[in-house]
Amino acid sequence: MSLPSQFKLLPEVVQFLSGGPFAGFVGGKDYPSSSGVLIATFDPGSSEKIGDIHDLSPAEVAGAVDVANQAFVQWAALSQKERGAILLKLADAVESRKAIIAQIEALEAGKIEAQAQGDVQNFVDTMRYFVKLAEGVHTRTKLDVPGHEAWVHKAPWGACGFIFPWNFPFLLIGWGISPALAAGNTVVIKPAEDTSLSAIYLARLAKEVGVPDGVINVVTGRGQTAGAALSANPRIKRMSFTGSPEVGQMVAEACGRNLVPVKLELGGKGAAVVFDDVDVNAVADKLVGAITFHTGQVCCDATRWFVHSKIYDQFIERCKESLSQVKIGHPLDPTSQMGPVVNPRQRARVLGYQERGQATGAQCIYGGGAATVPGLNGNYVKPALLTGPLDNVAAREEIFGPVAYVAKFDTEAQGIAMANDTDYGLANSVWTNDNARAARVAEAMVVGNSWINAHNVFAHGVPYGGVKKSGLGGGVLSPDVLMDYYRSTSVVRPIQ
């Protein structure tokens, strides 16, 4: 690929990219498509082609599942200490290659490079967290049952399938596969076709550091073929999907036919409820930071801002001032604060929602539209603030871009009602200096996650998941998630 001279790629990244076309990675080796069909992948910041990935067929995906199930026998037979040592070695290797993986992700996802480095570190921290957690799991738990000797035995399931989106490709792989691997399962990863390269790099690195062949597998291709084949495979023992509610419904339906347990991490239309006792400038700056982080392509983002009427005008003026200072640029430019959206389709989606919203009664009070970056033909958009009727399409549906819909409220009950008036239920936040009110409002929100005086907070050990259209089957990041990847067998012996 050809980038402007000021954007320097690491030699290791240049070497990796020169090795295409990129096949899947199954059973410890490259896994190309027999058809030879390729999918081009592009840098969202310049529209330059990065490389090609192989488009695997449903039969080839099925073969990968078989390989993962075969490898499971060896992987599950290892002791927890042995598995943990291997996974910690992988975490160390990822950490040592942080700059390389982050640059690959910045190129293919359009993510600011420094933010991509944070995502890679999050993968490392997540892997270490679940390895340590698994060390304390008792696979035999005695039950106090009169007249019987009884216990519950915990064992891993087998091959687990994962379909990941393009917005946080490496971080979400860590969230998904870490508990599964730590519990003794093997994994088949289907990354998004726009962002498959970091997953391929990970699988190759796993081979390099001694992860047994077939434990970590990557199948590349289109969602409607490779992804659909993975979720419909009856030999997958557990399935996890992260993405839109619409596709999540199809994944759940496919898994339901085979009675395969499924975990869905879906979209959101998060609310921030801002009371009149806050530091207005500080909160405005934080919410501007949230909506522009990764160009608003964050499922749990606060995209509906409900602001107390006493501070509304001051809050909006500060937001406009803060938004005007956000520098839009290429992800590899260290001065960039907001990069592009992932592809032309997503750019059209974001702009289309702005146009539809305004055509049906919304008012754009700041920004909006396409953005240009000199010398680059990327997928850039301007951040926007909209206001108007709360039944507007831009206030109801997930846009997945740097667009916030703002409205006033007067009472606590009104603010809660406005936040809960949505089909989604992923993450909201409440902003106030009154701790009692903060707790009261946070608990009243019909949502999987309520944050106080912050947004987008992910602490290992705190369950993160959604309700309503935002999720199904449990969340991520907590001890409960690790236990999802063990099946239970009740053992009972009557005592005569």
GROMACS .gro file of C-alpha atoms in nm:
model
  496
    1MET     CA    1   0.000   0.000   0.000
    2SER     CA    2   0.103   0.360  -0.052
    3LEU     CA    3   0.065   0.610   0.231
    4PRO     CA    4   0.179   0.974   0.254
    5SER     CA    5   0.544   0.993   0.351
    6GLN     CA    6   0.474   1.130   0.701
    7PHE     CA    7   0.304   0.804   0.802
    8LYS     CA    8   0.574   0.551   0.874
    9LEU     CA    9   0.490   0.184   0.907
   10LEU     CA   10   0.699  -0.036   1.133
   11PRO     CA   11   0.924  -0.276   0.940
   12GLU     CA   12   0.743  -0.572   1.098
   13VAL     CA   13   0.410  -0.435   0.976
   14VAL     CA   14   0.548  -0.386   0.624
   15GLN     CA   15   0.676  -0.743   0.628
   16PHE     CA   16   0.343  -0.878   0.753
   17LEU     CA   17   0.140  -0.688   0.494
   18SER     CA   18   0.368  -0.804   0.214
   19GLY     CA   19   0.276  -1.164   0.292
   20GLY     CA   20  -0.075  -1.153   0.145
   21PRO     CA   21  -0.317  -1.268   0.028
   22PHE     CA   22  -0.417  -1.364   0.380
   23ALA     CA   23  -0.564  -1.706   0.444
   24GLY     CA   24  -0.742  -1.819   0.755
   25PHE     CA   25  -0.537  -2.003   1.014
   26VAL     CA   26  -0.661  -2.344   1.127
   27GLY     CA   27  -0.482  -2.631   1.295
   28GLY     CA   28  -0.157  -2.436   1.321
   29LYS     CA   29  -0.126  -2.351   0.951
   30ASP     CA   30  -0.259  -2.125   0.679
   31TYR     CA   31  -0.610  -2.221   0.572
   32PRO     CA   32  -0.679  -2.080   0.224
   33SER     CA   33  -1.004  -2.093   0.034
   34SER     CA   34  -1.010  -2.369  -0.226
   35SER     CA   35  -1.204  -2.139  -0.458
   36GLY     CA   36  -0.935  -1.875  -0.451
   37VAL     CA   37  -1.198  -1.604  -0.400
   38LEU     CA   38  -1.052  -1.301  -0.222
   39ILE     CA   39  -1.195  -1.000  -0.040
   40ALA     CA   40  -1.007  -0.671  -0.058
   41THR     CA   41  -0.950  -0.478   0.263
   42PHE     CA   42  -0.874  -0.105   0.274
   43ASP     CA   43  -0.727   0.163   0.499
   44PRO     CA   44  -1.030   0.375   0.601
   45GLY     CA   45  -0.807   0.680   0.641
   46SER     CA   46  -0.679   0.688   0.283
   47SER     CA   47  -0.888   0.430   0.092
   48GLU     CA   48  -0.561   0.263  -0.008
   49LYS     CA   49  -0.581  -0.113  -0.043
   50ILE     CA   50  -0.410  -0.299   0.242
   51GLY     CA   51  -0.442  -0.652   0.111
   52ASP     CA   52  -0.677  -0.940   0.033
   53ILE     CA   53  -0.826  -1.206   0.259
   54HIS     CA   54  -0.952  -1.548   0.156
   55ASP     CA   55  -1.328  -1.595   0.144
   56LEU     CA   56  -1.385  -1.936   0.300
   57SER     CA   57  -1.681  -2.155   0.207
   58PRO     CA   58  -1.929  -2.304   0.456
   59ALA     CA   59  -1.766  -2.644   0.407
   60GLU     CA   60  -1.426  -2.499   0.492
   61VAL     CA   61  -1.568  -2.335   0.806
   62ALA     CA   62  -1.712  -2.673   0.904
   63GLY     CA   63  -1.367  -2.824   0.861
   64ALA     CA   64  -1.223  -2.568   1.099
   65VAL     CA   65  -1.481  -2.660   1.362
   66ASP     CA   66  -1.383  -3.025   1.328
   67VAL     CA   67  -1.017  -2.934   1.377
   68ALA     CA   68  -1.104  -2.734   1.690
   69ASN     CA   69  -1.301  -3.025   1.835
   70GLN     CA   70  -1.014  -3.263   1.768
   71ALA     CA   71  -0.766  -3.027   1.936
   72PHE     CA   72  -0.998  -2.995   2.233
   73VAL     CA   73  -0.914  -3.346   2.350
   74GLN     CA   74  -0.549  -3.255   2.406
   75TRP     CA   75  -0.615  -2.902   2.536
   76ALA     CA   76  -0.877  -3.009   2.790
   77ALA     CA   77  -0.649  -3.288   2.915
   78LEU     CA   78  -0.386  -3.040   3.027
   79SER     CA   79  -0.390  -2.925   3.387
   80GLN     CA   80  -0.513  -2.575   3.462
   81LYS     CA   81  -0.156  -2.480   3.550
   82GLU     CA   82  -0.026  -2.608   3.216
   83ARG     CA   83  -0.293  -2.428   3.014
   84GLY     CA   84  -0.243  -2.111   3.214
   85ALA     CA   85   0.130  -2.110   3.150
   86ILE     CA   86   0.074  -2.136   2.776
   87LEU     CA   87  -0.186  -1.859   2.772
   88LEU     CA   88   0.032  -1.629   2.982
   89LYS     CA   89   0.313  -1.686   2.736
   90LEU     CA   90   0.077  -1.578   2.460
   91ALA     CA   91  -0.024  -1.269   2.659
   92ASP     CA   92   0.342  -1.178   2.709
   93ALA     CA   93   0.410  -1.221   2.336
   94VAL     CA   94   0.114  -0.999   2.244
   95GLU     CA   95   0.236  -0.735   2.487
   96SER     CA   96   0.584  -0.744   2.335
   97ARG     CA   97   0.429  -0.692   1.988
   98LYS     CA   98   0.187  -0.423   2.102
   99ALA     CA   99   0.314  -0.156   1.864
  100ILE     CA  100   0.297  -0.394   1.567
  101ILE     CA  101  -0.055  -0.521   1.635
  102ALA     CA  102  -0.180  -0.170   1.714
  103GLN     CA  103  -0.051  -0.036   1.384
  104ILE     CA  104  -0.215  -0.321   1.193
  105GLU     CA  105  -0.542  -0.245   1.371
  106ALA     CA  106  -0.511   0.130   1.315
  107LEU     CA  107  -0.469   0.066   0.944
  108GLU     CA  108  -0.759  -0.172   0.898
  109ALA     CA  109  -1.009  -0.034   1.152
  110GLY     CA  110  -0.934   0.338   1.117
  111LYS     CA  111  -0.860   0.354   1.489
  112ILE     CA  112  -0.629   0.623   1.630
  113GLU     CA  113  -0.297   0.441   1.682
  114ALA     CA  114  -0.265   0.530   2.050
  115GLN     CA  115  -0.618   0.402   2.111
  116ALA     CA  116  -0.533   0.081   1.926
  117GLN     CA  117  -0.236   0.031   2.158
  118GLY     CA  118  -0.477   0.059   2.449
  119ASP     CA  119  -0.696  -0.210   2.292
  120VAL     CA  120  -0.401  -0.446   2.256
  121GLN     CA  121  -0.306  -0.392   2.620
  122ASN     CA  122  -0.666  -0.461   2.716
  123PHE     CA  123  -0.640  -0.797   2.537
  124VAL     CA  124  -0.330  -0.876   2.742
  125ASP     CA  125  -0.491  -0.770   3.070
  126THR     CA  126  -0.806  -0.969   2.993
  127MET     CA  127  -0.612  -1.286   2.916
  128ARG     CA  128  -0.413  -1.256   3.238
  129TYR     CA  129  -0.729  -1.184   3.438
  130PHE     CA  130  -0.910  -1.498   3.322
  131VAL     CA  131  -0.604  -1.721   3.356
  132LYS     CA  132  -0.570  -1.614   3.718
  133LEU     CA  133  -0.944  -1.651   3.776
  134ALA     CA  134  -0.945  -2.004   3.633
  135GLU     CA  135  -0.673  -2.107   3.879
  136GLY     CA  136  -0.929  -2.074   4.157
  137VAL     CA  137  -1.208  -2.275   3.993
  138HIS     CA  138  -1.300  -2.595   4.177
  139THR     CA  139  -1.408  -2.848   3.919
  140ARG     CA  140  -1.577  -3.060   4.188
  141THR     CA  141  -1.818  -2.895   4.431
  142LYS     CA  142  -1.976  -3.111   4.699
  143LEU     CA  143  -2.348  -3.078   4.770
  144ASP     CA  144  -2.505  -3.128   5.111
  145VAL     CA  145  -2.791  -3.363   5.024
  146PRO     CA  146  -2.930  -3.591   5.301
  147GLY     CA  147  -2.903  -3.958   5.214
  148HIS     CA  148  -2.677  -3.903   4.916
  149GLU     CA  149  -2.319  -3.840   4.825
  150ALA     CA  150  -2.346  -3.569   4.560
  151TRP     CA  151  -2.135  -3.319   4.380
  152VAL     CA  152  -2.126  -3.105   4.066
  153HIS     CA  153  -1.842  -3.159   3.822
  154LYS     CA  154  -1.732  -2.875   3.594
  155ALA     CA  155  -1.572  -2.944   3.255
  156PRO     CA  156  -1.509  -2.739   2.941
  157TRP     CA  157  -1.756  -2.767   2.655
  158GLY     CA  158  -1.540  -2.817   2.346
  159ALA     CA  159  -1.505  -2.601   2.035
  160CYS     CA  160  -1.658  -2.254   2.083
  161GLY     CA  161  -1.742  -2.018   1.799
  162PHE     CA  162  -1.691  -1.641   1.800
  163ILE     CA  163  -1.802  -1.378   1.550
  164PHE     CA  164  -1.649  -1.036   1.609
  165PRO     CA  165  -1.722  -0.691   1.459
  166TRP     CA  166  -1.489  -0.437   1.305
  167ASN     CA  167  -1.498  -0.160   1.567
  168PHE     CA  168  -1.283  -0.320   1.840
  169PRO     CA  169  -1.148  -0.629   1.665
  170PHE     CA  170  -0.853  -0.715   1.889
  171LEU     CA  171  -0.995  -0.603   2.223
  172LEU     CA  172  -1.316  -0.798   2.166
  173ILE     CA  173  -1.123  -1.110   2.069
  174GLY     CA  174  -0.960  -1.086   2.411
  175TRP     CA  175  -1.293  -1.038   2.585
  176GLY     CA  176  -1.440  -1.336   2.403
  177ILE     CA  177  -1.178  -1.608   2.380
  178SER     CA  178  -0.989  -1.550   2.707
  179PRO     CA  179  -1.247  -1.710   2.938
  180ALA     CA  180  -1.314  -1.988   2.688
  181LEU     CA  181  -0.948  -2.081   2.655
  182ALA     CA  182  -0.877  -2.047   3.027
  183ALA     CA  183  -1.160  -2.292   3.100
  184GLY     CA  184  -1.011  -2.546   2.858
  185ASN     CA  185  -1.215  -2.491   2.542
  186THR     CA  186  -1.083  -2.441   2.191
  187VAL     CA  187  -1.199  -2.153   1.970
  188VAL     CA  188  -1.292  -2.073   1.612
  189ILE     CA  189  -1.277  -1.699   1.545
  190LYS     CA  190  -1.463  -1.533   1.257
  191PRO     CA  191  -1.341  -1.172   1.237
  192ALA     CA  192  -1.516  -0.906   1.030
  193GLU     CA  193  -1.405  -0.903   0.667
  194ASP     CA  194  -1.293  -0.539   0.709
  195THR     CA  195  -1.068  -0.621   1.005
  196SER     CA  196  -0.932  -0.974   0.979
  197LEU     CA  197  -0.560  -0.905   0.980
  198SER     CA  198  -0.502  -0.864   1.354
  199ALA     CA  199  -0.684  -1.194   1.419
  200ILE     CA  200  -0.462  -1.370   1.165
  201TYR     CA  201  -0.155  -1.215   1.325
  202LEU     CA  202  -0.272  -1.341   1.666
  203ALA     CA  203  -0.325  -1.697   1.543
  204ARG     CA  204   0.021  -1.705   1.386
  205LEU     CA  205   0.172  -1.567   1.706
  206ALA     CA  206  -0.007  -1.834   1.910
  207LYS     CA  207   0.158  -2.099   1.694
  208GLU     CA  208   0.496  -1.931   1.742
  209VAL     CA  209   0.477  -1.932   2.123
  210GLY     CA  210   0.361  -2.290   2.154
  211VAL     CA  211  -0.018  -2.285   2.175
  212PRO     CA  212  -0.112  -2.635   2.052
  213ASP     CA  213  -0.234  -2.653   1.694
  214GLY     CA  214  -0.609  -2.623   1.660
  215VAL     CA  215  -0.666  -2.444   1.990
  216ILE     CA  216  -0.695  -2.097   1.831
  217ASN     CA  217  -0.836  -2.098   1.478
  218VAL     CA  218  -0.936  -1.813   1.248
  219VAL     CA  219  -1.178  -1.845   0.957
  220THR     CA  220  -1.195  -1.552   0.718
  221GLY     CA  221  -1.473  -1.451   0.483
  222ARG     CA  222  -1.809  -1.283   0.455
  223GLY     CA  223  -2.059  -1.274   0.735
  224GLN     CA  224  -2.344  -1.410   0.526
  225THR     CA  225  -2.142  -1.718   0.430
  226ALA     CA  226  -1.854  -1.791   0.670
  227GLY     CA  227  -2.022  -1.628   0.969
  228ALA     CA  228  -2.356  -1.792   0.900
  229ALA     CA  229  -2.188  -2.130   0.858
  230LEU     CA  230  -2.013  -2.099   1.193
  231SER     CA  231  -2.326  -2.005   1.386
  232ALA     CA  232  -2.529  -2.282   1.221
  233ASN     CA  233  -2.272  -2.556   1.281
  234PRO     CA  234  -2.419  -2.824   1.511
  235ARG     CA  235  -2.071  -2.928   1.629
  236ILE     CA  236  -2.003  -2.590   1.792
  237LYS     CA  237  -2.059  -2.633   2.164
  238ARG     CA  238  -2.108  -2.265   2.250
  239MET     CA  239  -2.150  -1.958   2.029
  240SER     CA  240  -2.076  -1.591   2.089
  241PHE     CA  241  -2.169  -1.302   1.860
  242THR     CA  242  -2.090  -0.932   1.892
  243GLY     CA  243  -2.259  -0.698   1.647
  244SER     CA  244  -2.595  -0.558   1.547
  245PRO     CA  245  -2.928  -0.674   1.695
  246GLU     CA  246  -3.050  -0.762   1.346
  247VAL     CA  247  -2.767  -1.007   1.279
  248GLY     CA  248  -2.776  -1.120   1.641
  249GLN     CA  249  -3.132  -1.240   1.591
  250MET     CA  250  -3.022  -1.450   1.294
  251VAL     CA  251  -2.732  -1.599   1.492
  252ALA     CA  252  -2.962  -1.681   1.783
  253GLU     CA  253  -3.213  -1.843   1.547
  254ALA     CA  254  -2.942  -2.058   1.389
  255CYS     CA  255  -2.808  -2.164   1.729
  256GLY     CA  256  -3.158  -2.233   1.854
  257ARG     CA  257  -3.215  -2.491   1.581
  258ASN     CA  258  -2.918  -2.687   1.716
  259LEU     CA  259  -2.984  -2.603   2.084
  260VAL     CA  260  -2.638  -2.448   2.105
  261PRO     CA  261  -2.603  -2.197   2.393
  262VAL     CA  262  -2.543  -1.850   2.252
  263LYS     CA  263  -2.412  -1.525   2.399
  264LEU     CA  264  -2.508  -1.203   2.218
  265GLU     CA  265  -2.338  -0.868   2.276
  266LEU     CA  266  -2.539  -0.624   2.063
  267GLY     CA  267  -2.593  -0.257   1.993
  268GLY     CA  268  -2.710   0.033   2.202
  269LYS     CA  269  -2.855   0.382   2.212
  270GLY     CA  270  -2.705   0.491   2.540
  271ALA     CA  271  -2.825   0.788   2.742
  272ALA     CA  272  -2.633   1.038   2.953
  273VAL     CA  273  -2.857   1.209   3.210
  274VAL     CA  274  -2.689   1.533   3.322
  275PHE     CA  275  -2.821   1.712   3.632
  276ASP     CA  276  -2.781   2.080   3.711
  277ASP     CA  277  -2.532   2.040   3.997
  278VAL     CA  278  -2.239   1.929   3.780
  279ASP     CA  279  -1.933   2.111   3.653
  280VAL     CA  280  -2.091   2.188   3.317
  281ASN     CA  281  -1.770   2.240   3.121
  282ALA     CA  282  -1.607   1.924   3.255
  283VAL     CA  283  -1.908   1.703   3.179
  284ALA     CA  284  -1.955   1.853   2.833
  285ASP     CA  285  -1.590   1.784   2.752
  286LYS     CA  286  -1.618   1.424   2.872
  287LEU     CA  287  -1.928   1.352   2.665
  288VAL     CA  288  -1.770   1.512   2.359
  289GLY     CA  289  -1.473   1.283   2.421
  290ALA     CA  290  -1.707   0.985   2.440
  291ILE     CA  291  -1.896   1.058   2.118
  292THR     CA  292  -1.580   1.127   1.919
  293PHE     CA  293  -1.384   0.830   2.058
  294HIS     CA  294  -1.329   0.589   1.769
  295THR     CA  295  -1.554   0.820   1.566
  296GLY     CA  296  -1.858   0.715   1.765
  297GLN     CA  297  -1.835   0.353   1.649
  298VAL     CA  298  -1.890   0.226   2.004
  299CYS     CA  299  -2.200   0.020   2.086
  300CYS     CA  300  -2.221   0.138   2.447
  301ASP     CA  301  -2.164   0.505   2.370
  302ALA     CA  302  -2.380   0.785   2.505
  303THR     CA  303  -2.563   0.903   2.194
  304ARG     CA  304  -2.866   1.055   2.369
  305TRP     CA  305  -2.781   1.344   2.601
  306PHE     CA  306  -3.058   1.450   2.839
  307VAL     CA  307  -2.953   1.774   3.008
  308HIS     CA  308  -3.131   1.958   3.289
  309SER     CA  309  -3.305   2.266   3.152
  310LYS     CA  310  -3.124   2.498   3.398
  311ILE     CA  311  -2.786   2.425   3.241
  312TYR     CA  312  -2.890   2.320   2.891
  313ASP     CA  313  -2.784   2.634   2.702
  314GLN     CA  314  -2.447   2.656   2.881
  315PHE     CA  315  -2.389   2.284   2.821
  316ILE     CA  316  -2.461   2.309   2.448
  317GLU     CA  317  -2.232   2.607   2.403
  318ARG     CA  318  -1.947   2.426   2.576
  319CYS     CA  319  -2.006   2.116   2.360
  320LYS     CA  320  -1.988   2.325   2.045
  321GLU     CA  321  -1.664   2.484   2.163
  322SER     CA  322  -1.515   2.145   2.254
  323LEU     CA  323  -1.625   1.980   1.929
  324SER     CA  324  -1.474   2.262   1.725
  325GLN     CA  325  -1.132   2.173   1.865
  326VAL     CA  326  -1.142   1.804   1.770
  327LYS     CA  327  -0.884   1.739   1.500
  328ILE     CA  328  -0.998   1.490   1.237
  329GLY     CA  329  -0.716   1.306   1.065
  330HIS     CA  330  -0.550   0.982   0.965
  331PRO     CA  331  -0.518   0.721   1.243
  332LEU     CA  332  -0.139   0.714   1.208
  333ASP     CA  333  -0.111   1.092   1.251
  334PRO     CA  334  -0.018   1.141   1.619
  335THR     CA  335  -0.201   1.476   1.622
  336SER     CA  336  -0.533   1.323   1.513
  337GLN     CA  337  -0.807   1.306   1.774
  338MET     CA  338  -1.077   1.146   1.558
  339GLY     CA  339  -1.022   0.920   1.260
  340PRO     CA  340  -1.249   0.795   0.982
  341VAL     CA  341  -1.536   0.552   0.999
  342VAL     CA  342  -1.449   0.202   0.886
  343ASN     CA  343  -1.572   0.198   0.525
  344PRO     CA  344  -1.779   0.390   0.268
  345ARG     CA  345  -2.094   0.200   0.368
  346GLN     CA  346  -2.061   0.318   0.727
  347ARG     CA  347  -1.994   0.673   0.610
  348ALA     CA  348  -2.312   0.663   0.403
  349ARG     CA  349  -2.502   0.523   0.703
  350VAL     CA  350  -2.392   0.802   0.936
  351LEU     CA  351  -2.462   1.075   0.682
  352GLY     CA  352  -2.790   0.910   0.585
  353TYR     CA  353  -2.917   0.913   0.943
  354GLN     CA  354  -2.833   1.280   0.974
  355GLU     CA  355  -3.025   1.355   0.654
  356ARG     CA  356  -3.324   1.137   0.749
  357GLY     CA  357  -3.333   1.284   1.096
  358GLN     CA  358  -3.340   1.640   0.970
  359ALA     CA  359  -3.593   1.556   0.701
  360THR     CA  360  -3.831   1.431   0.972
  361GLY     CA  361  -3.805   1.717   1.219
  362ALA     CA  362  -3.463   1.707   1.385
  363GLN     CA  363  -3.248   2.018   1.392
  364CYS     CA  364  -2.870   2.007   1.351
  365ILE     CA  365  -2.730   2.253   1.604
  366TYR     CA  366  -2.365   2.174   1.534
  367GLY     CA  367  -2.153   2.015   1.263
  368GLY     CA  368  -2.264   1.721   1.060
  369GLY     CA  369  -2.188   1.611   0.707
  370ALA     CA  370  -1.877   1.480   0.538
  371ALA     CA  371  -1.530   1.588   0.647
  372THR     CA  372  -1.220   1.626   0.435
  373VAL     CA  373  -0.859   1.569   0.532
  374PRO     CA  374  -0.610   1.730   0.293
  375GLY     CA  375  -0.429   1.478   0.075
  376LEU     CA  376  -0.639   1.182   0.189
  377ASN     CA  377  -0.944   1.019   0.035
  378GLY     CA  378  -1.074   0.860   0.353
  379ASN     CA  379  -1.412   0.789   0.509
  380TYR     CA  380  -1.426   1.100   0.723
  381VAL     CA  381  -1.735   1.258   0.882
  382LYS     CA  382  -1.787   1.557   1.106
  383PRO     CA  383  -1.927   1.514   1.458
  384ALA     CA  384  -2.283   1.639   1.491
  385LEU     CA  385  -2.531   1.747   1.756
  386LEU     CA  386  -2.900   1.704   1.677
  387THR     CA  387  -3.209   1.802   1.873
  388GLY     CA  388  -3.582   1.778   1.824
  389PRO     CA  389  -3.866   1.532   1.881
  390LEU     CA  390  -3.760   1.219   2.068
  391ASP     CA  391  -3.953   0.995   1.831
  392ASN     CA  392  -3.720   1.103   1.551
  393VAL     CA  393  -3.532   0.825   1.371
  394ALA     CA  394  -3.198   0.978   1.473
  395ALA     CA  395  -3.306   0.967   1.837
  396ARG     CA  396  -3.444   0.611   1.822
  397GLU     CA  397  -3.206   0.406   1.607
  398GLU     CA  398  -2.838   0.326   1.648
  399ILE     CA  399  -2.633   0.540   1.410
  400PHE     CA  400  -2.286   0.416   1.505
  401GLY     CA  401  -2.108   0.741   1.435
  402PRO     CA  402  -2.013   1.067   1.611
  403VAL     CA  403  -2.371   1.192   1.639
  404ALA     CA  404  -2.546   1.285   1.965
  405TYR     CA  405  -2.914   1.370   2.007
  406VAL     CA  406  -2.977   1.621   2.287
  407ALA     CA  407  -3.287   1.719   2.483
  408LYS     CA  408  -3.392   1.897   2.803
  409PHE     CA  409  -3.548   1.752   3.116
  410ASP     CA  410  -3.674   1.913   3.436
  411THR     CA  411  -3.727   1.643   3.699
  412GLU     CA  412  -3.546   1.328   3.805
  413ALA     CA  413  -3.843   1.114   3.708
  414GLN     CA  414  -3.856   1.275   3.367
  415GLY     CA  415  -3.485   1.215   3.307
  416ILE     CA  416  -3.520   0.847   3.400
  417ALA     CA  417  -3.825   0.803   3.180
  418MET     CA  418  -3.649   0.961   2.881
  419ALA     CA  419  -3.343   0.739   2.929
  420ASN     CA  420  -3.557   0.423   2.949
  421ASP     CA  421  -3.771   0.508   2.647
  422THR     CA  422  -3.573   0.294   2.401
  423ASP     CA  423  -3.568  -0.057   2.261
  424TYR     CA  424  -3.203  -0.086   2.363
  425GLY     CA  425  -3.052  -0.151   2.705
  426LEU     CA  426  -2.673  -0.159   2.698
  427ALA     CA  427  -2.517   0.133   2.887
  428ASN     CA  428  -2.627   0.466   3.034
  429SER     CA  429  -2.463   0.720   3.259
  430VAL     CA  430  -2.584   0.966   3.522
  431TRP     CA  431  -2.396   1.285   3.600
  432THR     CA  432  -2.452   1.454   3.936
  433ASN     CA  433  -2.266   1.545   4.254
  434ASP     CA  434  -2.548   1.403   4.467
  435ASN     CA  435  -2.434   1.047   4.542
  436ALA     CA  436  -2.775   0.934   4.665
  437ARG     CA  437  -2.943   1.060   4.351
  438ALA     CA  438  -2.673   0.907   4.135
  439ALA     CA  439  -2.730   0.563   4.285
  440ARG     CA  440  -3.108   0.602   4.267
  441VAL     CA  441  -3.107   0.699   3.899
  442ALA     CA  442  -2.846   0.441   3.804
  443GLU     CA  443  -3.055   0.162   3.955
  444ALA     CA  444  -3.375   0.289   3.793
  445MET     CA  445  -3.233   0.261   3.444
  446VAL     CA  446  -3.344  -0.046   3.247
  447VAL     CA  447  -2.999  -0.123   3.119
  448GLY     CA  448  -2.716  -0.369   3.161
  449ASN     CA  449  -2.466  -0.107   3.275
  450SER     CA  450  -2.513   0.223   3.460
  451TRP     CA  451  -2.211   0.447   3.505
  452ILE     CA  452  -2.185   0.741   3.744
  453ASN     CA  453  -1.997   1.056   3.640
  454ALA     CA  454  -1.821   0.864   3.364
  455HIS     CA  455  -1.903   0.678   3.045
  456ASN     CA  456  -1.740   0.377   2.881
  457VAL     CA  457  -1.594   0.221   3.196
  458PHE     CA  458  -1.477  -0.141   3.171
  459ALA     CA  459  -1.322  -0.293   3.482
  460HIS     CA  460  -1.221  -0.657   3.492
  461GLY     CA  461  -1.443  -0.829   3.744
  462VAL     CA  462  -1.751  -0.614   3.678
  463PRO     CA  463  -2.014  -0.786   3.459
  464TYR     CA  464  -2.076  -0.606   3.129
  465GLY     CA  465  -2.375  -0.704   2.916
  466GLY     CA  466  -2.702  -0.580   2.777
  467VAL     CA  467  -3.077  -0.625   2.810
  468LYS     CA  468  -3.364  -0.583   2.563
  469LYS     CA  469  -3.224  -0.549   2.209
  470SER     CA  470  -2.872  -0.504   2.346
  471GLY     CA  471  -2.788  -0.855   2.458
  472LEU     CA  472  -2.873  -1.210   2.552
  473GLY     CA  473  -2.708  -1.499   2.730
  474GLY     CA  474  -2.482  -1.323   2.977
  475GLY     CA  475  -2.208  -1.065   2.948
  476VAL     CA  476  -1.830  -1.039   2.953
  477LEU     CA  477  -1.539  -0.950   3.182
  478SER     CA  478  -1.658  -1.111   3.506
  479PRO     CA  479  -1.626  -1.440   3.700
  480ASP     CA  480  -1.975  -1.536   3.579
  481VAL     CA  481  -1.845  -1.528   3.223
  482LEU     CA  482  -1.569  -1.774   3.299
  483MET     CA  483  -1.825  -2.014   3.445
  484ASP     CA  484  -2.028  -1.991   3.123
  485TYR     CA  485  -1.748  -2.187   2.958
  486TYR     CA  486  -1.781  -2.484   3.190
  487ARG     CA  487  -2.063  -2.735   3.156
  488SER     CA  488  -2.201  -2.899   3.471
  489THR     CA  489  -2.253  -3.266   3.550
  490SER     CA  490  -2.441  -3.360   3.865
  491VAL     CA  491  -2.303  -3.679   4.023
  492VAL     CA  492  -2.517  -3.857   4.282
  493ARG     CA  493  -2.469  -4.182   4.482
  494PRO     CA  494  -2.747  -4.285   4.717
  495ILE     CA  495  -2.617  -4.383   5.060
  496GLN     CA  496  -2.783  -4.702   5.191
   0.00000   0.00000   0.00000
